[in-house]
XYZ file of C-alpha atoms in Angstrom:
438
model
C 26.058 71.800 107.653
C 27.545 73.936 105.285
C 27.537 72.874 101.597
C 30.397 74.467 100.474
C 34.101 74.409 102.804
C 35.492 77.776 104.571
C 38.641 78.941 104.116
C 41.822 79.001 107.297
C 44.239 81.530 107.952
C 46.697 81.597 110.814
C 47.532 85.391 112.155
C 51.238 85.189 113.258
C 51.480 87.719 116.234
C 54.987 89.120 115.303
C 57.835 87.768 113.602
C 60.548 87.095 116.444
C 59.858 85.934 119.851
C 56.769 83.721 119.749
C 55.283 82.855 123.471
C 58.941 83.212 125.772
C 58.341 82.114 129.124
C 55.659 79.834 128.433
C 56.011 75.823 128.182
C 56.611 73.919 124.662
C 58.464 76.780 123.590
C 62.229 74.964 123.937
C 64.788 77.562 123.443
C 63.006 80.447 121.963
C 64.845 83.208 124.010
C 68.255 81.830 122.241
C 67.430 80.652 118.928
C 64.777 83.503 118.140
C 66.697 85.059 115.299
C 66.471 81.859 113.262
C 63.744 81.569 110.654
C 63.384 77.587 111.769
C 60.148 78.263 113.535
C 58.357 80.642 110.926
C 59.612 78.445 108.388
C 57.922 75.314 109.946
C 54.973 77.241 110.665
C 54.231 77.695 106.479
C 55.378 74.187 105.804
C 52.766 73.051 108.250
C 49.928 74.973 106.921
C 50.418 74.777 103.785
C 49.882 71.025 104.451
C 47.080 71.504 105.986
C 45.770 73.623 102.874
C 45.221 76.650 104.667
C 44.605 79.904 102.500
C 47.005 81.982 104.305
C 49.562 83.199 106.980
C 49.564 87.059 108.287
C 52.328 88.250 110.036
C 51.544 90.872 112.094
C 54.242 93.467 112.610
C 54.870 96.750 114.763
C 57.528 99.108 114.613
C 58.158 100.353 117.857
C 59.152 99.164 121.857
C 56.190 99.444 123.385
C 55.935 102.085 126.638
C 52.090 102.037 126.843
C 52.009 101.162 130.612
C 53.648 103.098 133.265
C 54.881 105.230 130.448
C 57.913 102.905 130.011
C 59.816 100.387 128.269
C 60.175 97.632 131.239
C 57.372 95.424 131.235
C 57.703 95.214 127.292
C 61.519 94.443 127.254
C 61.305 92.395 130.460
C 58.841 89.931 129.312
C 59.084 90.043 125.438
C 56.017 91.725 124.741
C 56.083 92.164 120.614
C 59.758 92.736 120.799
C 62.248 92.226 119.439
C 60.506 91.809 115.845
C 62.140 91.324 112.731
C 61.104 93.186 109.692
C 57.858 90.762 108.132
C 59.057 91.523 104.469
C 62.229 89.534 105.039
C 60.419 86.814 107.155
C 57.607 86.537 104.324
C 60.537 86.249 101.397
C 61.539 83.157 103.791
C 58.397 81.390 104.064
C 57.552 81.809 100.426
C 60.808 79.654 99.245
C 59.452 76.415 101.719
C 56.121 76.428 100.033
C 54.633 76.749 96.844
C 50.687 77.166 97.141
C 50.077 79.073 100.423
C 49.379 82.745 101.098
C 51.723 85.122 102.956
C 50.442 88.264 103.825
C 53.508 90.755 105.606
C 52.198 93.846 107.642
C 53.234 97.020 106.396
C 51.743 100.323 107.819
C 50.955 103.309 104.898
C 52.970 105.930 107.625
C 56.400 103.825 107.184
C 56.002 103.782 103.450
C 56.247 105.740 100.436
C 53.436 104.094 97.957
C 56.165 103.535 95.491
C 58.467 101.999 97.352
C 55.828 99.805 99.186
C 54.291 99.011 95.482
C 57.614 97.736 94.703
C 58.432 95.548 97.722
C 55.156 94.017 97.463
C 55.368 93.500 93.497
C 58.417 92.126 94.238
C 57.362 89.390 96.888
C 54.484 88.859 94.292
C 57.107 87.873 92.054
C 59.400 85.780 94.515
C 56.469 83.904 95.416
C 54.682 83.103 92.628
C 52.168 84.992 93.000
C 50.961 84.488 96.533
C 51.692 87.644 98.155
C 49.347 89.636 100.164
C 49.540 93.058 101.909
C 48.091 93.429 105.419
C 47.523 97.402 104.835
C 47.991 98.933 108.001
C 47.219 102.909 108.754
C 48.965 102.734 112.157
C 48.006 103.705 115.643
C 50.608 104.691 117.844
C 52.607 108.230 118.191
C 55.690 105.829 119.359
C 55.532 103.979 116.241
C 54.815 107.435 114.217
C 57.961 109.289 116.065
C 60.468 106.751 114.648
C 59.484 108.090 111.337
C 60.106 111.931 111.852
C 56.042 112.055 112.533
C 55.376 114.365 115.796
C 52.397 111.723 115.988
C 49.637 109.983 114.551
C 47.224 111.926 112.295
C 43.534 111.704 113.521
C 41.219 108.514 112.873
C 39.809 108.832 110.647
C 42.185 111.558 108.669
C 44.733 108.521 108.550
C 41.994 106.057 106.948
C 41.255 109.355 104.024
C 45.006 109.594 103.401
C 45.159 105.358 103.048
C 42.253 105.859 100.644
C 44.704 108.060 98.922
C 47.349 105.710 98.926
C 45.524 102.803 97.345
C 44.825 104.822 94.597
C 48.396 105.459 94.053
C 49.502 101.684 94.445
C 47.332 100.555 92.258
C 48.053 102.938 89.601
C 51.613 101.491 89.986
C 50.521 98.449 89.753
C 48.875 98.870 86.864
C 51.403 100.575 85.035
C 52.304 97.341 83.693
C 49.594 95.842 81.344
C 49.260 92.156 80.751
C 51.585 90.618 78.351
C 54.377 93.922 78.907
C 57.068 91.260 79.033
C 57.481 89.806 75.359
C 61.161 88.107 75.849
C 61.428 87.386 71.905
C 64.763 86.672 71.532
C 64.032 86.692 67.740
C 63.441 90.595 67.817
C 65.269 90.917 70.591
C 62.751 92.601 72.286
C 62.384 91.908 76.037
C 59.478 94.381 77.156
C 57.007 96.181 75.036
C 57.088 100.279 75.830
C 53.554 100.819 74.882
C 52.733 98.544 77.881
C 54.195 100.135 80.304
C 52.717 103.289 81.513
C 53.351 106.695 83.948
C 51.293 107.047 86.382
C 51.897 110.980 87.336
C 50.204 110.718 90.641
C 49.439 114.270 92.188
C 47.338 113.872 95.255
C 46.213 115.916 98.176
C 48.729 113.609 100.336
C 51.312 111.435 97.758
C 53.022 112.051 94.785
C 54.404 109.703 92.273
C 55.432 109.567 88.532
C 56.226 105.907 87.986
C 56.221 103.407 86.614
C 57.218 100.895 88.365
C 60.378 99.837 87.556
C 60.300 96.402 88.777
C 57.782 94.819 85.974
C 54.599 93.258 86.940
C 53.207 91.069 89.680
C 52.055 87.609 88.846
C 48.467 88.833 90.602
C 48.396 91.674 88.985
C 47.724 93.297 92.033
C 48.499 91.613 95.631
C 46.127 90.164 97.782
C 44.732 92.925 100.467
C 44.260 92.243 103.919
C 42.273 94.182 106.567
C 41.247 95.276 109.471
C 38.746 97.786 110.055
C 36.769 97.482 112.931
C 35.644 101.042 113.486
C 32.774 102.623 111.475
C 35.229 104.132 108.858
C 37.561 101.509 109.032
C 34.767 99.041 107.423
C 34.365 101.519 104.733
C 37.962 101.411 104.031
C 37.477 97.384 104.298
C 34.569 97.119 102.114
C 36.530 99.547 99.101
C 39.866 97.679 99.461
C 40.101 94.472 100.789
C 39.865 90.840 99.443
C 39.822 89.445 103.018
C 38.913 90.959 105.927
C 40.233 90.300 109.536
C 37.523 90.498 111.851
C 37.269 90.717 115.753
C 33.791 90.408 117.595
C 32.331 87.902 119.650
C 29.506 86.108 119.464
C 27.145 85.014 116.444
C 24.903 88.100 116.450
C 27.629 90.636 116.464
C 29.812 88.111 113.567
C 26.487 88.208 111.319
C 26.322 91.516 111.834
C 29.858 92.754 111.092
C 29.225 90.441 107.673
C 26.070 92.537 106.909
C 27.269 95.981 107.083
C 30.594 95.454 105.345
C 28.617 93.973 102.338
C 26.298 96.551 102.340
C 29.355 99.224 102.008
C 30.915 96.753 99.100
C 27.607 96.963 97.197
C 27.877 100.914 97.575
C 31.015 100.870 96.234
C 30.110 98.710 93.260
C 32.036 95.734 94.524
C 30.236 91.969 94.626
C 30.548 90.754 98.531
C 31.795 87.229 97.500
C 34.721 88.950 95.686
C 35.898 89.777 99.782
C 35.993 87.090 102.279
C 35.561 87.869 105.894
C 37.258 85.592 108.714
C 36.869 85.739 112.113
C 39.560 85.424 114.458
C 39.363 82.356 117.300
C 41.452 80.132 119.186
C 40.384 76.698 119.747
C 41.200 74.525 123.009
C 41.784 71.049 121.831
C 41.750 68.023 124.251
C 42.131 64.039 123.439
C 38.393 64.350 125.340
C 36.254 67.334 126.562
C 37.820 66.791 129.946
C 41.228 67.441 129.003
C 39.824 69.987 127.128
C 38.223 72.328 129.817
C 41.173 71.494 131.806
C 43.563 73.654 129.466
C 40.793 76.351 129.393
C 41.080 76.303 133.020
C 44.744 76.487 133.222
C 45.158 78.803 130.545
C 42.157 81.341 132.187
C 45.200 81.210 135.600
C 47.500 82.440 133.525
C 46.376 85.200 132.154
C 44.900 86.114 135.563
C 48.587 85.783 137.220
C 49.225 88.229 133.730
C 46.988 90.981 134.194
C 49.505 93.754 134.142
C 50.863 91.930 130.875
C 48.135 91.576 129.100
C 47.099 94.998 130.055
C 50.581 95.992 128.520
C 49.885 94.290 125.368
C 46.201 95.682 125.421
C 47.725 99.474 125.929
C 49.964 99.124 123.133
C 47.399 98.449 120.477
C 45.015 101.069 121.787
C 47.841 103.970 123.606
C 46.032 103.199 126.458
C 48.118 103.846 129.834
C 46.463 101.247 132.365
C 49.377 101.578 134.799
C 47.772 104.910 135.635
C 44.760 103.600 136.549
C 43.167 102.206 139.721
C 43.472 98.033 138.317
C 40.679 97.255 140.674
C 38.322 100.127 139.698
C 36.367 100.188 136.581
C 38.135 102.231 133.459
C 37.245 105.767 133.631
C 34.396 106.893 131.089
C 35.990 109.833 129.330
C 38.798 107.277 128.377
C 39.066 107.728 124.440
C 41.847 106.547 121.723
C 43.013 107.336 118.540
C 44.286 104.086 117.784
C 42.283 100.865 117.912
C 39.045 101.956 118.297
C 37.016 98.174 117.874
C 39.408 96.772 120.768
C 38.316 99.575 123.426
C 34.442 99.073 122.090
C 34.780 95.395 122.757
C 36.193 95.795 126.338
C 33.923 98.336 127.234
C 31.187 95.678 125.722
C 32.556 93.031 127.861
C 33.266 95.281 131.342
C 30.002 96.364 132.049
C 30.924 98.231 135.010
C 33.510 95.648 136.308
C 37.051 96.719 137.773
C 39.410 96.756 134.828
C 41.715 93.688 136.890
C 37.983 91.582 136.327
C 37.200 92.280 132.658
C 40.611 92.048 131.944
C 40.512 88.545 133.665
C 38.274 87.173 130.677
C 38.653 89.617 127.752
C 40.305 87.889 125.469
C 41.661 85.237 127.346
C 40.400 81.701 126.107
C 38.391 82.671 123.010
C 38.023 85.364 120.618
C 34.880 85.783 118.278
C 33.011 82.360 119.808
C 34.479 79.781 121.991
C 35.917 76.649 121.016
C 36.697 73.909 123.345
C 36.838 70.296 122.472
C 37.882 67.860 121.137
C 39.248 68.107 117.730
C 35.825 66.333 116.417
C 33.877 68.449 118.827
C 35.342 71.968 117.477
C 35.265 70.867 114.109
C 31.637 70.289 114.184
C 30.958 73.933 116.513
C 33.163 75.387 113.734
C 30.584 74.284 110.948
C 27.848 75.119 113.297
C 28.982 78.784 113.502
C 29.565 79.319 109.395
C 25.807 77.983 109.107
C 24.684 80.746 111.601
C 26.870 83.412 110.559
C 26.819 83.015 106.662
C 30.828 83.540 106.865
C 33.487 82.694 104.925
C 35.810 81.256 107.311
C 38.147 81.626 110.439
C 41.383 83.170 110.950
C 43.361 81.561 113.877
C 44.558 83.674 116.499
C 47.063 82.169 118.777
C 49.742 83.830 120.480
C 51.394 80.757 122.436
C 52.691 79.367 118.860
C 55.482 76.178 118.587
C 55.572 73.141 117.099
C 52.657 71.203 119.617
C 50.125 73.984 118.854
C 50.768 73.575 115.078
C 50.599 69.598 115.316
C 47.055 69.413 116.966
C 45.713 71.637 114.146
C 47.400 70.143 111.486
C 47.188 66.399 112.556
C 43.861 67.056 114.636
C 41.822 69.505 113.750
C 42.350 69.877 110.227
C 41.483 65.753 109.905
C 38.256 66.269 111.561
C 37.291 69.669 109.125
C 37.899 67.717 106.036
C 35.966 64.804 106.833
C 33.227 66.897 107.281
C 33.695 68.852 104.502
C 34.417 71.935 106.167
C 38.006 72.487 104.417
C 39.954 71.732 101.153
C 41.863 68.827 101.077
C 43.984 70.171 98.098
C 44.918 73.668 97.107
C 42.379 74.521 93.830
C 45.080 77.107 92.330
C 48.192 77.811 91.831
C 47.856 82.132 92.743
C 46.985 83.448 96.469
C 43.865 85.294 94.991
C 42.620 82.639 92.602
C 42.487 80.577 95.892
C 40.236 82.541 98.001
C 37.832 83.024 95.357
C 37.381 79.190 94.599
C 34.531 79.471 96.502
């Protein structure tokens, strides 16, 4: 086993509706607007000492199948969503020790402005704010914006590059120890601490400084994504945790590999950025129970194919309702949005009908299947770190209420811990100072 523990986050799919239509979810449709649930969702965590909570956010209605709006509005799918910033100021006033990272896309932002919200949060919280830096993928989302449509790739990944630099120059344009507060000299902030940044870029401008003073972190905590070639590079230059979706050991090892190899290039150290794979354990009170819930939640998402194929075309602007469900997807299929989640079904189809891959991709696991009981996952969850050389998982499950929380918390959590496998306490009092305890 592992000597050292791995570090638990929880990606919140959305920041509304969580799982309508499906059982343990009470009265969800009616009481959605309420921050009850999100709330309990960071009290819960926290207790169980994860590192951190991303909310996941679009900003768009979703028309990706049949070129409409129905099947989204009709069944829920990611709308209606709240705006994350307002959710994460929430969840950062019931705890005091846990991460929240809000999603914010670089297309629905100015840097400054988006400096500022997130220094701000920093500031609400503590310092345990993150940023989940998004580039975006959809024209839908891109047209609420005045865009015509999303730039290219990889253009929008060389423009984000951009943008860092700006945000961090804001950022910085507050040194250490700006705020004096002598009341003596009656001096609050220092001016020779507090810098312009006269940003003139091929894509943003900015003069700064801030003018909201500095973040407890410094800088925030920065979550990503990047699955595609240049969206590890992005990763490996940027991020302090990475979200990462591939299955099975070889291809989790080697997602690890190459992003390391791109932080050495870029002068970083690879323990400075920890990478977490996303699953979504079955738990049972014996293995029994527990491959019966894999089995019953396999029928649902068969009886949802067109749903899940909704959900699927909105994250890749992938029409499936033109397509043929029981033929394979056409070849010359491409996307400019995300480009890992069309690799990985065209890993899993294999010439299948798109109704059959569909039918398992994505359904009961995620990066390696878990099914068990709590003991039993606890001990395939070690087994998996020891293969992979990882730094943790990030939990991925979309049916969220208060039963899913309590057999993590209360079950699985127990069962990491006395192995070793988790903190039992939070080392730090910061978001960042957290992930790099070990």
């Amino acid at each position: 086993m592992p000597t050292k523990p791995f570090h638990l986050a929880w990606f919140l799919q959305g920041s509304s509706v969580q799982a309508w239509g499906e059982t343990w979810t009470g009265h969800i449709g009616q009481t959605w607007m309420k921050p009850e649930l999100f709330l309990n969702v960071a009290r819960a965590l926290e207790r169980a000492c994860f590192d951190y909570i991303l909310l996941e956010d679009s900003s768009y209605v979703g028309e990706s199948f049949a070129g409409s709006t129905e099947i989204y509005l009709r069944n829920g799918i990611a709308v209606p969503r709240q705006d994350p910033s307002v959710v994460a100021a929430l969840m950062t006033q019931v705890t005091s020790r846990i991460g929240i990272v809000p999603t914010f896309g670089t297309y629905a932002y100015h840097p400054y402005l988006l400096s500022r919200l997130v220094a701000t949060l920093d500031q609400v919280s503590g310092g345990r704010i993150g940023w989940n830096a998004v580039t975006g993928s959809s024209d839908f989302a891109a047209m609420n914006f005045g865009m015509p449509g999303m730039p290219e790739h990889d253009l929008r990944y060389d423009m984000a590059d951009e943008y860092m630099e700006v945000c961090n120059g804001l950022w910085d344009s507050w040194e250490p120890g700006a705020v004096i507060a002598d009341r003596k000299s009656g001096v609050l902030i220092d001016p020779t601490k507090v810098h312009a940044v006269n940003y003139n870029g091929k894509h943003y401008k900015t003069r700064g400084p801030l003018n909201s003073g500095p973040a407890p972190q410094g800088r925030p905590v920065i979550a990503q994504a990047g699955g595609s070639p240049r969206g590890r590079k992005f990763a490996a230059a940027h991020a302090d945790t990475i979200v990462v979706h591939v299955k099975g050991i070889e291809a989790m090892r080697a997602y690890r590999d190459d992003v390391h190899e791109h932080m050495i290039a870029c002068g970083r150290k690879p323990s400075d950025c920890k990478v977490l794979y996303l699953i979504n354990p079955i738990l049972g009170d014996t293995m029994q129970d527990a491959q019966e819930r894999k089995k019953r939640r396999a029928a649902i998402a068969m009886e949802r194919i067109e749903e899940r194929l909704a959900h699927f075309g909105k994250v890749t602007n992938i029409d499936f309702g033109k397509f043929d469900l029981d033929k394979p997807l056409p070849d010359d299929v491409t996307t400019n949005g995300h480009q890992q989640n069309l690799e990985q079904y065209r890993l899993m189809a294999k010439g299948r009908s798109i109704r059959e891959t569909m039918a398992s991709f994505n359904a009961v696991d995620l990066s390696v299947e878990l099914c068990g009981t709590p003991d039993a996952v606890a001990a395939r969850m070690g087994e998996v770190m020891q293969e992979v050389g990882g730094d943790g998982f990030l939990f991925s499950m979309p049916n969220v209420n208060r039963r899913t929380l309590a057999e993590i918390e209360d079950g699985l959590v127990p069962a990491l811990q006395d192995r070793g496998l988790m903190r039992t306490a939070y080392e730090h009092k910061h978001f960042r100072d957290n992930l790099l305890a070990y």
